[in-house]
Short mmCIF file of C-alpha atoms in Angstrom, two decimals:
data_model
loop_
_atom_site.label_atom_id
_atom_site.label_comp_id
_atom_site.label_asym_id
_atom_site.label_seq_id
_atom_site.Cartn_x
_atom_site.Cartn_y
_atom_site.Cartn_z
CA MET A 19 106.65 -43.85 10.23
CA MET A 20 102.90 -43.93 9.89
CA LYS A 21 100.86 -46.70 9.50
CA LYS A 22 99.02 -47.62 6.80
CA ASN A 23 95.63 -47.40 8.68
CA GLU A 24 96.66 -43.65 9.94
CA LYS A 25 97.27 -42.66 6.32
CA GLN A 26 94.00 -43.97 5.09
CA ASP A 27 92.12 -41.85 7.76
CA VAL A 28 93.86 -38.64 7.08
CA LYS A 29 92.93 -39.08 3.48
CA LYS A 30 89.42 -39.60 4.68
CA THR A 31 89.18 -36.41 6.57
CA SER A 32 90.50 -34.40 3.69
CA ASP A 33 87.78 -35.71 1.57
CA ASN A 34 85.10 -34.65 4.05
CA THR A 35 86.07 -30.97 3.86
CA VAL A 36 85.13 -30.92 0.08
CA MET A 37 81.29 -31.16 1.40
CA TYR A 38 81.52 -27.84 2.52
CA LYS A 39 82.44 -25.67 -0.54
CA PRO A 40 80.20 -23.93 -2.52
CA ILE A 41 77.73 -25.75 -5.08
CA LYS A 42 77.99 -24.14 -8.23
CA THR A 43 74.27 -23.94 -10.09
CA LYS A 44 73.13 -22.49 -13.38
CA LYS A 45 72.27 -18.60 -13.40
CA THR A 46 68.63 -17.97 -13.58
CA PRO A 47 67.76 -15.69 -16.86
CA LYS A 48 66.93 -11.91 -15.79
CA GLY A 49 63.07 -11.48 -15.19
CA GLN A 50 62.31 -15.00 -14.86
CA ASN A 51 61.73 -14.59 -11.30
CA GLU A 52 59.29 -11.57 -11.59
CA LYS A 53 57.21 -13.79 -14.02
CA LYS A 54 56.84 -16.61 -11.33
CA LYS A 55 55.77 -14.44 -8.33
CA GLY A 56 53.57 -12.11 -10.43
CA HIS A 57 52.92 -8.52 -10.86
CA PRO A 58 53.08 -7.12 -7.31
CA LYS A 59 50.01 -4.31 -8.35
CA LEU A 60 47.93 -6.54 -9.72
CA LYS A 61 47.91 -8.54 -6.97
CA LYS A 62 47.18 -5.77 -4.83
CA PHE A 63 44.30 -4.60 -7.32
CA ILE A 64 42.58 -7.95 -6.78
CA LYS A 65 42.78 -7.77 -2.70
CA VAL A 66 41.15 -4.35 -3.20
CA ILE A 67 38.59 -5.64 -5.13
CA PHE A 68 37.93 -8.26 -3.21
CA VAL A 69 37.77 -6.42 0.26
CA MET A 70 35.36 -3.91 -1.56
CA CYS A 71 33.07 -6.91 -2.70
CA LEU A 72 33.22 -8.33 0.90
CA LEU A 73 32.26 -4.90 2.34
CA LEU A 74 29.39 -4.48 -0.35
CA PHE A 75 27.86 -7.90 0.35
CA VAL A 76 28.25 -7.34 4.14
CA THR A 77 26.61 -3.97 3.90
CA VAL A 78 23.49 -5.25 1.42
CA GLY A 79 22.96 -8.20 3.90
CA GLY A 80 22.99 -6.10 6.84
CA VAL A 81 20.45 -3.64 4.83
CA LEU A 82 18.10 -6.54 3.79
CA ALA A 83 18.41 -8.27 7.21
CA ALA A 84 17.43 -5.19 8.53
CA ILE A 85 14.20 -4.72 6.51
CA VAL A 86 13.24 -8.19 7.25
CA TYR A 87 13.22 -7.53 11.01
CA ARG A 88 11.43 -4.47 10.79
CA CYS A 89 8.94 -6.03 8.69
CA ILE A 90 8.53 -9.16 10.56
CA TRP A 91 9.11 -7.61 13.99
CA GLY A 92 9.25 -4.00 13.82
CA ASP A 93 6.97 -1.07 12.79
CA TRP A 94 6.73 -2.15 9.28
CA ALA A 95 5.08 -5.65 10.57
CA ILE A 96 1.28 -5.94 9.49
CA GLU A 97 -0.89 -6.90 12.30
CA GLU A 98 -3.53 -9.87 11.82
CA SER A 99 -6.07 -7.32 13.58
CA ALA A 100 -5.29 -4.84 10.17
CA LEU A 101 -6.15 -7.28 7.73
CA VAL A 102 -9.54 -8.75 9.60
CA ILE A 103 -12.79 -6.54 8.55
CA LYS A 104 -16.21 -7.23 10.00
CA TYR A 105 -17.77 -6.04 7.15
CA GLU A 106 -20.31 -3.67 8.84
CA ASN A 107 -20.64 0.17 8.47
CA SER A 108 -19.66 2.50 11.84
CA LYS A 109 -22.47 4.42 12.94
CA MET A 110 -22.89 7.77 14.88
CA TYR A 111 -25.17 8.84 17.30
CA ASP A 112 -26.10 12.07 18.95
CA LYS A 113 -26.55 12.84 23.08
CA ASP A 114 -30.05 11.14 22.71
CA GLY A 115 -28.90 7.89 21.19
CA ASN A 116 -30.10 8.35 17.58
CA VAL A 117 -28.46 7.43 14.54
CA VAL A 118 -27.15 10.80 13.08
CA ALA A 119 -24.66 9.45 10.25
CA THR A 120 -23.33 6.21 8.67
CA LEU A 121 -19.49 6.37 8.30
CA ARG A 122 -18.51 4.61 4.57
CA GLY A 123 -15.31 7.01 4.06
CA ASN A 124 -14.37 9.13 1.01
CA GLU A 125 -13.96 5.87 -1.01
CA ASN A 126 -17.47 5.02 -2.31
CA ARG A 127 -17.30 1.45 -1.05
CA GLU A 128 -19.73 -1.02 0.46
CA ILE A 129 -17.97 -4.03 2.12
CA ILE A 130 -19.33 -7.31 1.61
CA SER A 131 -18.47 -11.08 2.38
CA LYS A 132 -17.27 -13.47 -0.33
CA ASP A 133 -20.40 -15.31 0.23
CA GLU A 134 -22.65 -12.36 -0.83
CA MET A 135 -20.49 -12.38 -4.26
CA SER A 136 -21.63 -13.97 -7.42
CA PRO A 137 -19.11 -17.22 -7.83
CA TYR A 138 -17.73 -15.83 -10.99
CA LEU A 139 -16.20 -12.89 -9.35
CA PRO A 140 -13.38 -14.50 -7.32
CA LYS A 141 -12.66 -17.09 -10.20
CA ALA A 142 -12.31 -14.00 -12.95
CA PHE A 143 -9.86 -12.00 -10.73
CA ILE A 144 -7.95 -15.05 -10.37
CA SER A 145 -7.71 -16.07 -13.47
CA ILE A 146 -6.66 -12.69 -14.89
CA GLU A 147 -4.70 -11.13 -11.88
CA ASP A 148 -3.12 -13.82 -10.37
CA GLU A 149 -3.32 -17.46 -12.10
CA ARG A 150 -1.57 -19.06 -9.34
CA PHE A 151 -2.97 -17.50 -6.60
CA ASP A 152 -3.74 -21.02 -5.02
CA GLU A 153 -0.05 -22.16 -5.33
CA HIS A 154 2.22 -19.47 -4.05
CA ASN A 155 2.88 -18.35 -0.59
CA GLY A 156 2.53 -14.46 -1.31
CA VAL A 157 4.84 -13.90 -3.96
CA ASP A 158 4.56 -15.25 -7.85
CA TRP A 159 8.38 -15.62 -8.52
CA LYS A 160 8.18 -16.70 -11.87
CA ARG A 161 5.58 -13.79 -12.87
CA THR A 162 7.83 -11.34 -11.02
CA LEU A 163 10.78 -12.43 -13.23
CA GLY A 164 9.01 -12.49 -16.22
CA ALA A 165 7.60 -8.65 -15.39
CA PHE A 166 11.25 -7.67 -14.77
CA VAL A 167 12.56 -9.12 -18.09
CA THR A 168 9.76 -7.49 -19.50
CA PHE A 169 10.39 -4.10 -18.07
CA VAL A 170 14.11 -4.37 -18.98
CA THR A 171 13.46 -5.32 -22.72
CA HIS A 172 11.12 -2.93 -23.52
CA SER A 173 12.94 0.16 -22.33
CA GLY A 174 11.26 0.64 -19.09
CA GLU A 175 7.32 0.45 -20.18
CA SER A 176 5.54 -2.67 -19.35
CA SER A 177 1.80 -3.42 -18.57
CA PHE A 178 2.77 -6.74 -17.38
CA GLY A 179 2.40 -6.50 -13.59
CA GLY A 180 4.59 -8.97 -11.39
CA SER A 181 2.37 -8.28 -8.11
CA THR A 182 0.21 -11.09 -6.83
CA ILE A 183 -3.33 -10.49 -5.33
CA THR A 184 -1.78 -10.73 -1.76
CA GLN A 185 1.02 -8.30 -2.47
CA GLN A 186 -1.86 -5.61 -3.88
CA ILE A 187 -3.57 -6.20 -0.66
CA VAL A 188 -0.39 -4.69 1.10
CA LYS A 189 -0.30 -1.89 -1.10
CA ASN A 190 -3.66 -0.94 -0.84
CA VAL A 191 -3.87 -1.78 2.95
CA THR A 192 -0.75 0.42 3.62
CA GLY A 193 -1.11 3.24 1.03
CA GLU A 194 2.26 2.72 0.17
CA ASP A 195 2.89 3.40 -3.82
CA ASP A 196 6.46 5.04 -4.08
CA ASN A 197 8.05 4.03 -7.34
CA SER A 198 11.35 6.31 -7.52
CA ALA A 199 14.63 4.48 -7.53
CA ILE A 200 15.77 3.58 -4.12
CA GLU A 201 12.08 4.51 -2.32
CA GLY A 202 10.64 2.13 -5.04
CA ALA A 203 13.12 -0.74 -4.71
CA LEU A 204 12.38 -0.14 -0.85
CA ARG A 205 8.80 -0.39 -0.87
CA LYS A 206 9.07 -3.44 -3.41
CA ILE A 207 11.09 -5.08 -0.79
CA LYS A 208 8.87 -4.30 2.15
CA GLU A 209 6.09 -5.22 -0.27
CA ILE A 210 7.40 -8.63 -0.62
CA VAL A 211 8.26 -9.72 2.80
CA ARG A 212 4.46 -8.32 3.95
CA ALA A 213 2.89 -10.62 1.78
CA TYR A 214 4.71 -13.47 3.02
CA GLN A 215 3.22 -12.09 6.37
CA VAL A 216 -0.36 -11.74 5.22
CA GLU A 217 -0.28 -15.57 3.70
CA ASN A 218 0.75 -16.40 7.14
CA LYS A 219 -1.96 -14.86 8.86
CA LEU A 220 -4.87 -15.33 6.45
CA SER A 221 -6.40 -18.42 4.75
CA LYS A 222 -6.67 -17.93 0.78
CA ASP A 223 -10.45 -17.42 1.02
CA GLN A 224 -9.90 -14.67 3.53
CA ILE A 225 -7.20 -12.78 1.62
CA LEU A 226 -9.66 -12.96 -1.53
CA GLU A 227 -12.24 -11.35 0.13
CA LEU A 228 -10.32 -8.70 1.50
CA TYR A 229 -8.89 -7.71 -1.96
CA LEU A 230 -12.42 -8.08 -3.61
CA ASN A 231 -13.34 -5.35 -0.94
CA LEU A 232 -10.44 -3.12 -1.51
CA ILE A 233 -9.69 -2.93 -4.93
CA PRO A 234 -10.25 0.37 -7.33
CA LEU A 235 -12.54 -0.06 -10.02
CA GLY A 236 -12.90 3.48 -11.66
CA GLY A 237 -15.96 5.49 -11.73
CA GLY A 238 -14.46 8.57 -12.07
CA GLY A 239 -15.93 11.00 -9.69
CA SER A 240 -18.19 8.45 -7.87
CA ARG A 241 -14.52 6.91 -6.89
CA ILE A 242 -15.81 3.12 -7.44
CA TYR A 243 -13.85 0.82 -4.60
CA GLY A 244 -14.96 -3.12 -4.25
CA VAL A 245 -17.10 -5.02 -6.62
CA GLN A 246 -20.08 -4.70 -4.63
CA THR A 247 -20.10 -0.66 -5.56
CA ALA A 248 -18.80 -1.91 -8.86
CA ALA A 249 -21.86 -4.33 -9.52
CA ARG A 250 -24.14 -1.20 -8.51
CA TYR A 251 -22.31 1.47 -10.61
CA TYR A 252 -21.88 -0.70 -13.96
CA PHE A 253 -24.85 -2.88 -13.94
CA ASP A 254 -27.32 -1.57 -11.35
CA LYS A 255 -27.05 -4.52 -9.69
CA ASP A 256 -25.68 -6.39 -6.37
CA ALA A 257 -22.63 -8.46 -6.78
CA LYS A 258 -24.22 -12.06 -5.99
CA ASP A 259 -26.32 -11.20 -9.02
CA LEU A 260 -23.53 -10.74 -11.70
CA SER A 261 -23.21 -13.08 -14.79
CA VAL A 262 -19.74 -14.65 -15.79
CA ALA A 263 -19.63 -12.17 -18.77
CA GLU A 264 -20.56 -9.39 -16.32
CA SER A 265 -18.08 -10.84 -13.52
CA ALA A 266 -15.37 -11.17 -16.38
CA TYR A 267 -15.73 -7.31 -17.24
CA ILE A 268 -15.38 -6.27 -13.49
CA ALA A 269 -12.25 -8.11 -13.02
CA GLY A 270 -11.04 -7.27 -16.54
CA ILE A 271 -11.02 -3.45 -16.00
CA THR A 272 -8.81 -3.49 -12.94
CA SER A 273 -5.59 -2.60 -14.73
CA ALA A 274 -6.96 0.63 -16.12
CA PRO A 275 -10.96 1.25 -15.14
CA GLU A 276 -11.10 4.34 -16.86
CA ARG A 277 -10.07 3.22 -20.42
CA TYR A 278 -13.08 0.79 -20.18
CA ASN A 279 -15.48 3.05 -18.66
CA PRO A 280 -18.71 1.80 -20.85
CA PHE A 281 -20.49 5.01 -20.57
CA ASN A 282 -20.33 7.60 -23.20
CA ALA A 283 -17.90 5.34 -24.87
CA SER A 284 -16.77 5.45 -28.47
CA GLU A 285 -16.72 2.69 -30.93
CA GLU A 286 -13.42 2.02 -30.61
CA GLN A 287 -13.76 1.79 -26.94
CA ASN A 288 -16.75 -0.86 -27.04
CA GLU A 289 -14.64 -2.99 -29.04
CA LYS A 290 -11.61 -2.77 -26.58
CA ILE A 291 -14.15 -3.80 -23.70
CA ASN A 292 -15.46 -6.83 -25.87
CA LYS A 293 -12.14 -7.66 -26.24
CA LYS A 294 -11.26 -7.78 -22.64
CA ILE A 295 -14.19 -9.50 -21.45
CA LYS A 296 -13.59 -12.28 -24.21
CA THR A 297 -9.71 -12.38 -22.99
CA VAL A 298 -10.99 -12.90 -19.16
CA LEU A 299 -13.57 -15.81 -20.66
CA GLN A 300 -11.11 -17.62 -22.20
CA LYS A 301 -8.44 -17.47 -19.43
CA MET A 302 -11.21 -18.73 -17.09
CA LYS A 303 -11.89 -21.57 -19.55
CA GLU A 304 -8.18 -22.29 -19.94
CA LEU A 305 -7.56 -22.39 -16.29
CA GLY A 306 -10.88 -24.47 -15.62
CA LYS A 307 -12.44 -21.93 -13.71
CA ILE A 308 -15.74 -22.54 -15.96
CA ASN A 309 -16.45 -25.48 -18.14
CA GLU A 310 -17.68 -25.17 -21.70
CA GLU A 311 -21.18 -24.36 -21.15
CA GLU A 312 -20.41 -21.47 -18.79
CA TYR A 313 -17.99 -20.00 -21.45
CA ASN A 314 -20.59 -20.24 -24.20
CA SER A 315 -22.91 -18.38 -22.01
CA GLY A 316 -20.84 -15.50 -21.60
CA ILE A 317 -19.81 -15.34 -25.06
CA ALA A 318 -23.47 -15.48 -26.22
CA GLN A 319 -24.25 -12.74 -23.55
CA LEU A 320 -20.92 -10.87 -25.06
CA GLU A 321 -22.14 -11.04 -28.74
CA GLY A 322 -25.53 -10.19 -27.85
CA GLY A 323 -24.63 -7.20 -26.24
CA MET A 324 -23.61 -6.00 -22.82
CA SER A 325 -26.33 -4.45 -20.90
CA PHE A 326 -24.55 -1.71 -18.77
CA LYS A 327 -26.83 0.28 -17.03
CA LYS A 328 -25.31 3.14 -14.32
CA GLY A 329 -26.99 2.51 -10.93
CA GLU A 330 -27.10 4.70 -7.69
CA THR A 331 -23.74 4.86 -5.59
CA SER A 332 -24.08 7.58 -3.75
CA GLN A 333 -22.92 6.97 0.02
CA ASN A 334 -24.30 10.12 1.68
CA ASN A 335 -20.77 11.08 3.10
CA LYS A 336 -21.82 14.41 3.60
CA LEU A 337 -21.05 15.00 7.62
CA SER A 338 -21.83 18.29 9.62
CA TYR A 339 -18.27 20.12 10.82
CA TYR A 340 -18.88 18.51 14.02
CA LEU A 341 -19.08 15.19 13.13
CA GLU A 342 -16.25 15.63 10.71
CA ALA A 343 -14.35 16.41 13.50
CA ALA A 344 -15.23 13.74 15.96
CA ARG A 345 -14.16 11.24 13.11
CA ASP A 346 -11.08 12.77 12.60
CA GLN A 347 -10.18 12.49 15.86
CA ILE A 348 -11.20 8.97 16.10
CA LEU A 349 -8.96 8.03 13.16
CA LYS A 350 -5.91 9.78 14.82
CA ASP A 351 -6.81 7.51 18.12
CA LEU A 352 -6.91 4.41 16.21
CA MET A 353 -3.54 4.99 14.31
CA ALA A 354 -1.97 6.09 17.54
CA GLU A 355 -3.23 3.22 19.56
CA LYS A 356 -3.16 0.44 16.95
CA LYS A 357 -0.04 1.69 15.17
CA TRP A 358 -2.01 1.53 11.89
CA THR A 359 -1.58 3.62 9.07
CA GLN A 360 -4.07 6.07 7.88
CA LYS A 361 -5.45 3.96 5.24
CA GLU A 362 -5.67 1.08 7.83
CA ALA A 363 -7.36 3.06 10.46
CA GLU A 364 -9.85 4.40 7.67
CA LEU A 365 -10.84 0.72 6.48
CA HIS A 366 -11.42 -0.30 9.93
CA LEU A 367 -13.03 2.71 11.37
CA PHE A 368 -15.50 2.42 8.45
CA GLY A 369 -16.01 -1.58 8.27
CA ASP A 370 -15.88 -2.71 11.75
CA GLY A 371 -19.11 -1.62 13.09
CA TYR A 372 -18.18 0.88 15.34
CA HIS A 373 -20.88 2.71 17.49
CA ILE A 374 -19.96 6.23 18.24
CA TYR A 375 -21.51 8.57 20.38
CA THR A 376 -21.31 12.16 20.08
CA ALA A 377 -22.74 15.20 22.31
CA LEU A 378 -24.62 16.45 19.07
CA ASP A 379 -27.89 18.12 20.29
CA GLN A 380 -29.96 18.11 16.96
CA ASN A 381 -32.63 20.52 18.24
CA ILE A 382 -29.97 23.31 19.10
CA GLN A 383 -28.22 22.25 15.50
CA LYS A 384 -31.28 23.14 13.48
CA GLU A 385 -31.57 26.49 15.24
CA VAL A 386 -28.04 27.22 14.34
CA ASP A 387 -28.37 26.13 10.73
CA ALA A 388 -31.64 27.78 10.54
CA GLU A 389 -30.13 31.11 12.04
CA PHE A 390 -27.27 30.95 9.56
CA VAL A 391 -29.40 29.91 6.64
CA GLY A 392 -31.97 32.74 7.40
CA ASN A 393 -29.38 35.69 7.65
CA ALA A 394 -27.12 34.51 4.88
CA SER A 395 -27.24 37.57 2.98
CA LYS A 396 -25.54 39.49 5.98
CA TRP A 397 -22.63 37.54 6.52
CA TYR A 398 -22.31 35.44 3.42
CA LYS A 399 -20.70 38.03 1.20
CA ILE A 400 -17.67 37.97 -1.26
CA LYS A 401 -15.53 41.03 -1.51
CA LYS A 402 -12.41 41.99 -3.31
CA VAL A 403 -9.19 42.37 -1.76
CA THR A 404 -6.03 43.70 -3.17
CA ARG A 405 -2.89 42.16 -1.74
CA THR A 406 1.02 42.69 -2.59
CA ASP A 407 3.32 40.07 -3.29
CA PRO A 408 6.05 39.87 -0.47
CA ASN A 409 8.47 38.44 -2.85
CA THR A 410 7.64 40.04 -6.54
CA LYS A 411 6.37 43.58 -5.03
CA GLU A 412 3.12 42.98 -7.30
CA LYS A 413 -0.14 44.14 -6.50
CA ARG A 414 -3.04 41.60 -7.18
CA THR A 415 -6.67 41.48 -6.47
CA GLU A 416 -8.57 38.65 -4.84
CA GLU A 417 -11.86 37.40 -3.99
CA VAL A 418 -12.16 36.94 -0.10
CA GLN A 419 -15.42 35.03 1.23
CA ARG A 420 -16.55 36.03 4.38
CA GLN A 421 -17.03 33.02 7.00
CA GLY A 422 -18.84 32.80 10.09
CA SER A 423 -19.38 30.46 13.22
CA MET A 424 -21.37 30.10 16.67
CA VAL A 425 -20.65 29.01 19.77
CA ILE A 426 -23.05 27.88 22.09
CA ILE A 427 -22.75 28.13 25.88
CA ASP A 428 -24.67 26.89 28.84
CA ASN A 429 -23.95 28.93 31.67
CA SER A 430 -26.00 27.26 34.03
CA SER A 431 -24.27 23.75 34.20
CA ARG A 432 -20.68 24.64 33.00
CA ILE A 433 -18.07 27.42 32.86
CA HIS A 434 -16.10 27.22 29.68
CA CYS A 435 -13.55 30.23 30.05
CA CYS A 436 -10.34 29.67 31.86
CA ARG A 437 -9.92 33.09 32.60
CA CYS A 438 -13.54 33.33 33.82
CA ARG A 439 -12.34 30.33 35.81
CA ARG A 440 -9.47 32.53 37.38
CA THR A 441 -11.78 35.54 38.14
CA TRP A 442 -14.03 33.21 40.31
CA ARG A 443 -11.62 31.76 42.13
CA GLU A 444 -10.35 34.88 43.11
CA LYS A 445 -13.64 36.28 44.54
CA ASN A 446 -15.11 32.81 45.53
CA SER A 447 -13.59 30.93 48.22
CA LYS A 448 -15.99 28.25 47.96
CA TRP A 449 -14.83 27.35 44.39
CA ASN A 450 -13.50 24.05 45.34
CA LYS A 451 -16.36 22.93 47.35
#
């Protein structure tokens, strides 16, 4: 017989086997698991969008980094030497050391220092062009954002500029003015980065001085650049002698010089000119650039009638072909050596006081000129020539002007022809001596 304790052990064993039986659970309704897991296509789409956004962010970041690198350390960087001008016109000399030309460039400009300007000129330009000039570090983001909003809200048309005085210097020095799509956006980015560089290299006074010498100020065919030439053109006086109202006029016409040209202007144009001058004067007073007395003085001159008088601005830029060739060669050399743009090279060639010595013999040049002028009737002729257009096969008659040139060779001192040199070497064994 089994003992009582053994029966109890058997019973316990049999009870433990129940633990391994499948546990019954409630069935999950159809479609419930799909809802919890989410739609697989939606998850895939989100992942693709995330990857694309990440790639775009990395690409744009890389492009911006490359632009910043090129602007600060690469070939887009602006060197301090490109921004510092000596304010002295360069001169060209003949073989005997006589001055034969003073270089001022194709742009009608006379470079002067800030000390040679009326104190009202810088104040007027800051007031109307860049009122936070003394506060920003090259870019006025508040003004830039305002210009962008105005541009968008006016369907791409706006007279509200976002560029600071520093940015305008960059544009004038480099000569870059692309405004189309990608090129325009790229130029703007480079301009912003370079503006910060300029602010780090120059003081505010130096920046303002450079700007006032660079700015285009109308004049039509006279091509007026800089406040000194503008003062001569519009008022027949030096920039240092300009009154507060006259300074306000020159600063006010910056955005559209020809629109405010006072010579041969209509009554409507004169009203616009007076309104512009008054706007600048009010802005100068508002910003504390002038006091009440100075403001009233400007208004009194305006109401009494502005005394515009066209002065002489001719820079006598006409050079002989020989001197033009020498000038152009020097420009190329400066661009290659200094890594300057043509605009930068011209600015320094015409304003850094270079002394350029040439082999020009003025006595011979006068004889050549006299020969050409005296015998002009023999060679200065215009004749009609019939030509056939290679594309349309159409015949047309054109007028052709005969041109002439002259070469002077001193055979006693040098040999100019390579062919002659070869012949001489063949005939004379003493050539190398």
